mmCIF file of C-alpha atoms and ligand atoms in Angstrom:
data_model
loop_
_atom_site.group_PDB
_atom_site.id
_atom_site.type_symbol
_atom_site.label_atom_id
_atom_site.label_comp_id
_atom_site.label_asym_id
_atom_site.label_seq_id
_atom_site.Cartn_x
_atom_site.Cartn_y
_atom_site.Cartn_z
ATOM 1 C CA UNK A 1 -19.410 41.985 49.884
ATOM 2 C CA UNK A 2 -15.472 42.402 49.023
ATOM 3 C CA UNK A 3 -14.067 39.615 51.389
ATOM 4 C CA UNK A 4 -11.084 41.515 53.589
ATOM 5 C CA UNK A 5 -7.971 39.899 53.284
ATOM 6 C CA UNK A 6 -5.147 39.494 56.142
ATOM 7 C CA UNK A 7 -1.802 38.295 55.892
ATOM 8 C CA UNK A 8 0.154 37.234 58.882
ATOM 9 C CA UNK A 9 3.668 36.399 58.813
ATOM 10 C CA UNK A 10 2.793 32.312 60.483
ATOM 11 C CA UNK A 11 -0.323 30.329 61.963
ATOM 12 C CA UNK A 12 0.425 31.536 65.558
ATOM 13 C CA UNK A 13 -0.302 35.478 64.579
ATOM 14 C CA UNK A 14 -3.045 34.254 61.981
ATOM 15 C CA UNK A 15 -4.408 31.939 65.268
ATOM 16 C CA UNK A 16 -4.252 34.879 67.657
ATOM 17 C CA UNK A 17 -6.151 37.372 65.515
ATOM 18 C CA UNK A 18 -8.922 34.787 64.723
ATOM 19 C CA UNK A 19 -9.005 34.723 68.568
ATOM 20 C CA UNK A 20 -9.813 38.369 69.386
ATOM 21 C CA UNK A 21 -12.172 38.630 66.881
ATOM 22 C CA UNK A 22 -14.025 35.642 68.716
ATOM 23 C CA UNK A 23 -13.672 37.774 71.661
ATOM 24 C CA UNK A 24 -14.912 41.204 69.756
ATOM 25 C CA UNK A 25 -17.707 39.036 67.924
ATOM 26 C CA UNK A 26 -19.097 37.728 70.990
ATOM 27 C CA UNK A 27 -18.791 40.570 73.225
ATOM 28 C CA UNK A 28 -21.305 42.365 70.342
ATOM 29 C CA UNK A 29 -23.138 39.430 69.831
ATOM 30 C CA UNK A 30 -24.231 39.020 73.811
ATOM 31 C CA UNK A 31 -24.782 42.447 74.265
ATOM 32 C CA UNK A 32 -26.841 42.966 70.930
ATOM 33 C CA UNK A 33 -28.322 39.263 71.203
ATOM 34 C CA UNK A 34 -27.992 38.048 74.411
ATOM 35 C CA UNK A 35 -26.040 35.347 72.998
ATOM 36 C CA UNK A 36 -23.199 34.337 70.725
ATOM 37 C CA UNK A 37 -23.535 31.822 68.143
ATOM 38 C CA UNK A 38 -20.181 30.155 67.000
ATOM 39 C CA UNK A 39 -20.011 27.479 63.966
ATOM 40 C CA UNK A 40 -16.312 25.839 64.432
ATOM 41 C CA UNK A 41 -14.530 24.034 61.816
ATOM 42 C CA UNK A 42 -12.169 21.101 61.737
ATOM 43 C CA UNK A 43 -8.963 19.899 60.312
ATOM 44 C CA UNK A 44 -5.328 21.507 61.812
ATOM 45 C CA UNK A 45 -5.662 25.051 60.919
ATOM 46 C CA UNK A 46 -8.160 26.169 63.687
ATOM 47 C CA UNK A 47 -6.288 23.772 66.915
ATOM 48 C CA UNK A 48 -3.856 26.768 67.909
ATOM 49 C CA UNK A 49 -7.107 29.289 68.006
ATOM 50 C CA UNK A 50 -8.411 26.427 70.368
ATOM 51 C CA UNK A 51 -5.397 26.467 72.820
ATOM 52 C CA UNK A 52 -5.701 30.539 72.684
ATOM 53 C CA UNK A 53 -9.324 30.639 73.624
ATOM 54 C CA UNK A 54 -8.988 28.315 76.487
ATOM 55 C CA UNK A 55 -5.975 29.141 77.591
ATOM 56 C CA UNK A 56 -5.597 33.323 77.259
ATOM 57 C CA UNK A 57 -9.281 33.995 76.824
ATOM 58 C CA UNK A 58 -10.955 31.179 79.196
ATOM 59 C CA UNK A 59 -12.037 34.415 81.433
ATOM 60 C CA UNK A 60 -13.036 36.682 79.086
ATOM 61 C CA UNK A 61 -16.153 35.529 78.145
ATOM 62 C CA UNK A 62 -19.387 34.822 79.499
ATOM 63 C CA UNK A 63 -19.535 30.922 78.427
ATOM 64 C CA UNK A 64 -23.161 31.054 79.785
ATOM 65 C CA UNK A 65 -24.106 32.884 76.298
ATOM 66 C CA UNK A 66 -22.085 30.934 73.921
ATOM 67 C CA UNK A 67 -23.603 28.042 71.857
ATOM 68 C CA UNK A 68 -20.847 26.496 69.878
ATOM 69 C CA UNK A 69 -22.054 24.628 66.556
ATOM 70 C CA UNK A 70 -19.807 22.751 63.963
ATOM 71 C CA UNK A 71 -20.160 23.432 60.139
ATOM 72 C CA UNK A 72 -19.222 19.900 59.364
ATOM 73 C CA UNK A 73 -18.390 16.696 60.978
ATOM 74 C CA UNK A 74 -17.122 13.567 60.289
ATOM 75 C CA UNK A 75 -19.485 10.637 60.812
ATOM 76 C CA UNK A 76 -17.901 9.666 63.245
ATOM 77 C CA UNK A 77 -18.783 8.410 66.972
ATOM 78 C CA UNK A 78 -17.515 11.649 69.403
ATOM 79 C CA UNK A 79 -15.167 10.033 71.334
ATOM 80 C CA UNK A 80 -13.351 8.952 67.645
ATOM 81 C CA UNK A 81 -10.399 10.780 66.894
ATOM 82 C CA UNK A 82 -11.381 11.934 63.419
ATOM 83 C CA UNK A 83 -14.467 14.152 65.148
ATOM 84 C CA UNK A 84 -14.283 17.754 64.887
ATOM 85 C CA UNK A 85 -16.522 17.883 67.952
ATOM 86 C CA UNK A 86 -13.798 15.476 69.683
ATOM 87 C CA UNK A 87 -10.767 17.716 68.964
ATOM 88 C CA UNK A 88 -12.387 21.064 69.700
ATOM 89 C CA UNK A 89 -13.850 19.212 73.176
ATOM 90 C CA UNK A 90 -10.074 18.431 73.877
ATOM 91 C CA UNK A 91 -8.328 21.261 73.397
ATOM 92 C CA UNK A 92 -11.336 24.053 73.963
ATOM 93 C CA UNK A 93 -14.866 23.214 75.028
ATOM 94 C CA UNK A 94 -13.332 21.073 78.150
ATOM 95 C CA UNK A 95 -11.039 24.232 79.433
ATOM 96 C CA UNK A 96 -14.114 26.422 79.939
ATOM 97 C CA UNK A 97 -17.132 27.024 81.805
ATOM 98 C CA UNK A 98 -19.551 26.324 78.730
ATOM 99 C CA UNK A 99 -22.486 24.320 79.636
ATOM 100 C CA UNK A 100 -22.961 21.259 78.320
ATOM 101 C CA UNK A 101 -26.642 22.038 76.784
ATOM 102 C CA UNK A 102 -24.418 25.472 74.681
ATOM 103 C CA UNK A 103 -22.587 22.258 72.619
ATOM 104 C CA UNK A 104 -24.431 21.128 70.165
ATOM 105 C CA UNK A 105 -22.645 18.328 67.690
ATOM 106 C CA UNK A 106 -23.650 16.665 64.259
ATOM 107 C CA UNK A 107 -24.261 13.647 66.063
ATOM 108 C CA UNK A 108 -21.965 11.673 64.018
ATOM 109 C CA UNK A 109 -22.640 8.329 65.334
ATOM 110 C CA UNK A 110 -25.496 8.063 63.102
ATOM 111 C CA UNK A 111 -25.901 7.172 59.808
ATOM 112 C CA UNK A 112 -25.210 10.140 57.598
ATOM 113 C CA UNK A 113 -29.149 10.699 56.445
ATOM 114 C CA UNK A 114 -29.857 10.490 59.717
ATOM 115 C CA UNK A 115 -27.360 12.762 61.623
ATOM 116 C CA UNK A 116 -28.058 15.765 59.345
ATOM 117 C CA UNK A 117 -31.698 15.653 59.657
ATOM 118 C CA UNK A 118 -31.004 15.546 63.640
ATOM 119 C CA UNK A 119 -29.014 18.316 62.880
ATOM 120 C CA UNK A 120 -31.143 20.181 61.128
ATOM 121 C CA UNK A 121 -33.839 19.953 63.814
ATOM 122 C CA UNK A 122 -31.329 21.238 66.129
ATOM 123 C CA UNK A 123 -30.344 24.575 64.310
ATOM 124 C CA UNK A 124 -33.763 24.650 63.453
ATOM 125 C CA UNK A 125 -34.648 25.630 67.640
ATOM 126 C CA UNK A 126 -32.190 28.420 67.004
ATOM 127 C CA UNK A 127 -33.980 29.924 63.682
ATOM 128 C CA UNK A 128 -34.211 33.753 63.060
ATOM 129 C CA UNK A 129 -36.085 35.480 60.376
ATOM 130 C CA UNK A 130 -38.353 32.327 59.056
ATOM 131 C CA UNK A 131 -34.820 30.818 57.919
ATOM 132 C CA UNK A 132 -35.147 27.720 59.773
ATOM 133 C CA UNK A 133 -31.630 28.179 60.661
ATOM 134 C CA UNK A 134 -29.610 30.973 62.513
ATOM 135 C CA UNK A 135 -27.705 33.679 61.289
ATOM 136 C CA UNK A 136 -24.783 32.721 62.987
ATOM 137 C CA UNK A 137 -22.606 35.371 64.955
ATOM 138 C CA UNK A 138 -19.216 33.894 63.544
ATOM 139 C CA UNK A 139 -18.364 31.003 61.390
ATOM 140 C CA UNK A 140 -15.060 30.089 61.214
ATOM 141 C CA UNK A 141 -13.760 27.739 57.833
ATOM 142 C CA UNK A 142 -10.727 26.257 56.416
ATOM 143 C CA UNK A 143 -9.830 25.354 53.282
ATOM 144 C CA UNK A 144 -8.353 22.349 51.472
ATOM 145 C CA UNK A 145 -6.066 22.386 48.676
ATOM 146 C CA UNK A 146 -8.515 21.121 46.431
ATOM 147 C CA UNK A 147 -10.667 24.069 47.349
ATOM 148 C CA UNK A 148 -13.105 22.867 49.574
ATOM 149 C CA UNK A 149 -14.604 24.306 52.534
ATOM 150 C CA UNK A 150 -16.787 22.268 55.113
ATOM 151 C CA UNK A 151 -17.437 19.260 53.780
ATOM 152 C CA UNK A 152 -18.419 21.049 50.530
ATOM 153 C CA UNK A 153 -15.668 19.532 47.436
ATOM 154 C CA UNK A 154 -15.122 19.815 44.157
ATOM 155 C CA UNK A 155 -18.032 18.515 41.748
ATOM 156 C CA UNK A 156 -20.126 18.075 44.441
ATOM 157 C CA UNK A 157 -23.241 18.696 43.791
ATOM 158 C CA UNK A 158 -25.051 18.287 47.372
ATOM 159 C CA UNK A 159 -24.725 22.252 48.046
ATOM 160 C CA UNK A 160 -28.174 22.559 45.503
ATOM 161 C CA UNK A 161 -30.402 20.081 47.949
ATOM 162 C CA UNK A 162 -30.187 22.218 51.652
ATOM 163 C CA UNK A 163 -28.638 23.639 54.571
ATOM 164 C CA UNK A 164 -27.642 20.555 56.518
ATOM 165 C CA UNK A 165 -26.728 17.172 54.226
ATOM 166 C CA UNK A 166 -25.001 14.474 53.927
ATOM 167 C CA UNK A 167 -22.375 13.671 52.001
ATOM 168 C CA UNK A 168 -20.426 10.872 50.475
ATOM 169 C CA UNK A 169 -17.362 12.560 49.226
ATOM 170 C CA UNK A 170 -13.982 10.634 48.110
ATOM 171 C CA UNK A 171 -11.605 12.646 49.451
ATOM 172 C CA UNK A 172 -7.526 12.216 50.036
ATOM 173 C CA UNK A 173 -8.381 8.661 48.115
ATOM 174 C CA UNK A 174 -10.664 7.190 50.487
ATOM 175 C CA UNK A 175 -14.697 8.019 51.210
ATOM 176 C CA UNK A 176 -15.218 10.259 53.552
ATOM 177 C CA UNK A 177 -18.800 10.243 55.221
ATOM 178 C CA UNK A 178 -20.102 13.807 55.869
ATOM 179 C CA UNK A 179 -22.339 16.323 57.465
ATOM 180 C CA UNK A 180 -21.948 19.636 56.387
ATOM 181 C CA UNK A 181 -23.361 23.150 56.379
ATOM 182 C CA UNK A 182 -24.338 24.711 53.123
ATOM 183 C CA UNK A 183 -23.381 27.812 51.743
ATOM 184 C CA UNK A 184 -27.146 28.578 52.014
ATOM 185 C CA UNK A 185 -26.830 28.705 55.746
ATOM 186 C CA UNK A 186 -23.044 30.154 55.577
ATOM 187 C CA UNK A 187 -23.833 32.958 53.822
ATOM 188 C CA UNK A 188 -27.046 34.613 56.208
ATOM 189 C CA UNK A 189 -23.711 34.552 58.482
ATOM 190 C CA UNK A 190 -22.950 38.147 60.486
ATOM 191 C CA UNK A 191 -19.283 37.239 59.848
ATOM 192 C CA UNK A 192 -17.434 34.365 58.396
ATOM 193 C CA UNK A 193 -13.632 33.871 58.749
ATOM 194 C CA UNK A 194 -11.647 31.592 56.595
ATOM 195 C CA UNK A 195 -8.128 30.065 58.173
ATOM 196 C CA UNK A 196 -5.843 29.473 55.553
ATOM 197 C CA UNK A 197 -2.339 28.663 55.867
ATOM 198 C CA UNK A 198 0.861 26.796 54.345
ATOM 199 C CA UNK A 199 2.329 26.953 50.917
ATOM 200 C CA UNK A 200 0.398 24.168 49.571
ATOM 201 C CA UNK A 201 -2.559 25.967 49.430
ATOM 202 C CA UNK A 202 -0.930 28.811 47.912
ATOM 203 C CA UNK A 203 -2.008 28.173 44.150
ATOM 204 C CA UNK A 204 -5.572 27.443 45.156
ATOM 205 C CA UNK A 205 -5.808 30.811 47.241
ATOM 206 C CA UNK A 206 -4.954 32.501 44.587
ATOM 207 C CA UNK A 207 -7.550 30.803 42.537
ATOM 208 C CA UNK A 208 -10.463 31.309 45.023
ATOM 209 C CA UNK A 209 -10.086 35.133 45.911
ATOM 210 C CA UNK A 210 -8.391 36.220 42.628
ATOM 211 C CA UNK A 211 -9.398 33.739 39.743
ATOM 212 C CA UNK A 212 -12.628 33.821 37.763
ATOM 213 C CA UNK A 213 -15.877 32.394 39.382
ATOM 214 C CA UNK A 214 -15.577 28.366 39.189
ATOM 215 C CA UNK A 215 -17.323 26.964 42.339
ATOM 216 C CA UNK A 216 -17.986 23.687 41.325
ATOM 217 C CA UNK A 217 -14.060 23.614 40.870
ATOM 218 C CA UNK A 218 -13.133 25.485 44.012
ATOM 219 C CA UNK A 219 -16.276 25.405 46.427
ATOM 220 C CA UNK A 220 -15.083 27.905 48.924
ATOM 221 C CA UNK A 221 -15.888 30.437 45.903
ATOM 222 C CA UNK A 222 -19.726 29.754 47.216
ATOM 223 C CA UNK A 223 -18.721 31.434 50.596
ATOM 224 C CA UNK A 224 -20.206 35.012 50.699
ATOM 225 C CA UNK A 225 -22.341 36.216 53.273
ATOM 226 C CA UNK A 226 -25.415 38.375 51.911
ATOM 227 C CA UNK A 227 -25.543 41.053 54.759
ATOM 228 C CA UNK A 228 -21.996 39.807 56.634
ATOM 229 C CA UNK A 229 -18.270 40.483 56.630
ATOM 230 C CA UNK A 230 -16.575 37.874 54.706
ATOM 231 C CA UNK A 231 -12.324 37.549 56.464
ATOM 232 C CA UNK A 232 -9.737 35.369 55.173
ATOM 233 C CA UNK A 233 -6.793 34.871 57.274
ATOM 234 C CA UNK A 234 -3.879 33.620 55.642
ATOM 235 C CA UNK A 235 -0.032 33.502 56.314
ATOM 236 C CA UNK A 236 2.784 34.259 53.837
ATOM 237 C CA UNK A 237 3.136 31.024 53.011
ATOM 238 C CA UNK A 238 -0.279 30.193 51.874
ATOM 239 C CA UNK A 239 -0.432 33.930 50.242
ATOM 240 C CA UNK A 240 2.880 33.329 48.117
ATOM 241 C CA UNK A 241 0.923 33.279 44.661
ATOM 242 C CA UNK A 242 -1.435 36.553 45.337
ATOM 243 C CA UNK A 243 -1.659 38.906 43.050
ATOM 244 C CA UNK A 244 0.175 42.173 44.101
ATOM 245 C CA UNK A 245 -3.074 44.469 44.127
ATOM 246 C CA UNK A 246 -4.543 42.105 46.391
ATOM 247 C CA UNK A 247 -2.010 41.994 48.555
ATOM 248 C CA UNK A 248 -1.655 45.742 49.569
HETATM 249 C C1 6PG B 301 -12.842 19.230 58.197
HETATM 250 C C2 6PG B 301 -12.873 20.692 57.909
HETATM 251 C C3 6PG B 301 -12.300 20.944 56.549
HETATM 252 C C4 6PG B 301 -11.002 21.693 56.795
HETATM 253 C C5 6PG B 301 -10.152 21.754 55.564
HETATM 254 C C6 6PG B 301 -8.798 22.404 55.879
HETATM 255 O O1 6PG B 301 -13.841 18.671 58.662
HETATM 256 O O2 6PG B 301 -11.749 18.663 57.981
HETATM 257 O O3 6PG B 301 -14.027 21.292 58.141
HETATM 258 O O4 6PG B 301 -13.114 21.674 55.689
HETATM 259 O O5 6PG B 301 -11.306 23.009 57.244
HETATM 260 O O6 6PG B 301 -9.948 20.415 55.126
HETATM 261 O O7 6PG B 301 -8.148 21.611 56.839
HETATM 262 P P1 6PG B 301 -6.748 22.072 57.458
HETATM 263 O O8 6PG B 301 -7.036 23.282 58.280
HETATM 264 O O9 6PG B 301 -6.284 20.896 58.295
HETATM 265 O O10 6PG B 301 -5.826 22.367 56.298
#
């Protein structure tokens, strides 16, 4: 499916629109589903969507319904910094009336082999249509200036082994120990949204949604959902080096 493409003139319109369309997402989601199944990512990009949700939307939503899942995490014990689980815990999960047993981490404090296969069990006990996994309601990832999404980099070749694996990557010069999500489970989505903003990742952007087909060079490429709506929400910035026809 075409990915739709919006531009937004900084990261606090970009952050407000990926907010309603949690909101839209899991209104649909509960009322289709009785629940709403949420993949998070990590990194800056997503922190001011975190600060929206618990702050403008805290009473929106029926937290009861809403099982929050990562789509890669450091390995990494939670209370450590570096943990996606630890920042969105922070800023979001701690502001609202989610129950504890809706959260479910990569539990990083494990060795990587071992955290994913935990993890996989765990997605597992939310599987739809003999996937094993979910079709998750939302996913929401960034994207590096390398081109990477999740914990899914260039020349990697872990994305041909799974859904849920560890990885070893070497990443901003030092090795970065990984669980992440593969595009196999990404892309039985309902709806995944990339966040992508800043000119640094301008040239990239351009590369991913307008270049020719290289994922092993720029991994987010692997990010299309078979029967799900595929958003990327950049600013100006990080749209600088679009084409034009892309841009209208
Ligand atoms: C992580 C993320 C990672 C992130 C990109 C973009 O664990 O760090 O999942 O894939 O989304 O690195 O990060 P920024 O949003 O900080 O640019």
């Amino acid at each position: 499916m075409k990915p739709e493409l919006r531009i937004f003139k900084d990261v606090e319109s970009l952050s407000r629109e990926a907010a309603d369309i949690f909101i839209e997402q899991a209104v649909m989601s509960i009322t289709e589903r009785d629940r709403f199944l949420v993949a998070l990512n990590g990194g800056g990009t997503p922190n001011r969507l975190f600060q929206m949700l618990a702050m403008e939307h805290r009473e929106k939503m029926n937290w009861s319904k809403v099982h929050v899942f990562w789509g890669d995490e450091r390995c990494v014990p939670p209370e450590d910094a570096g943990s996606n689980y630890h920042q969105a815990k922070e800023v979001l999960l701690d502001q609202v009336f989610i129950p504890d047993e809706n959260v479910h981490r990569v539990r990083g404090e494990l060795d990587p082999a071992s955290a994913a296969q935990d993890y996989a069990q765990v997605l597992k006990s939310f599987a739809e249509d003999n996937l094993g996994f979910p079709r998750f309601d939302l996913v929401y990832l960034g994207m590096g200036e390398d081109g990477h999404t999740a914990s899914l980099f260039p020349g990697s070749t872990v994305h041909k082994i799974g859904t849920v694996i560890p990885v070893t990557a070497n990443y901003q010069d030092r090795p970065a120990h990984r669980v992440t999500l593969t595009q196999v489970v990404f892309n039985e989505a309902r709806m995944v949204v990339f966040m992508a903003a800043g000119e640094k990742k301008a040239t990239t952007l351009a590369e991913v949604l307008s270049g020719r087909y290289n994922p092993d060079l720029y991994p987010a490429q692997r990010i299309n959902p078979k029967n799900g709506r595929l958003i990327w929400l950049v600013d100006e910035d990080a749209a600088g080096r679009l084409p034009r026809e892309l841009k209208r």
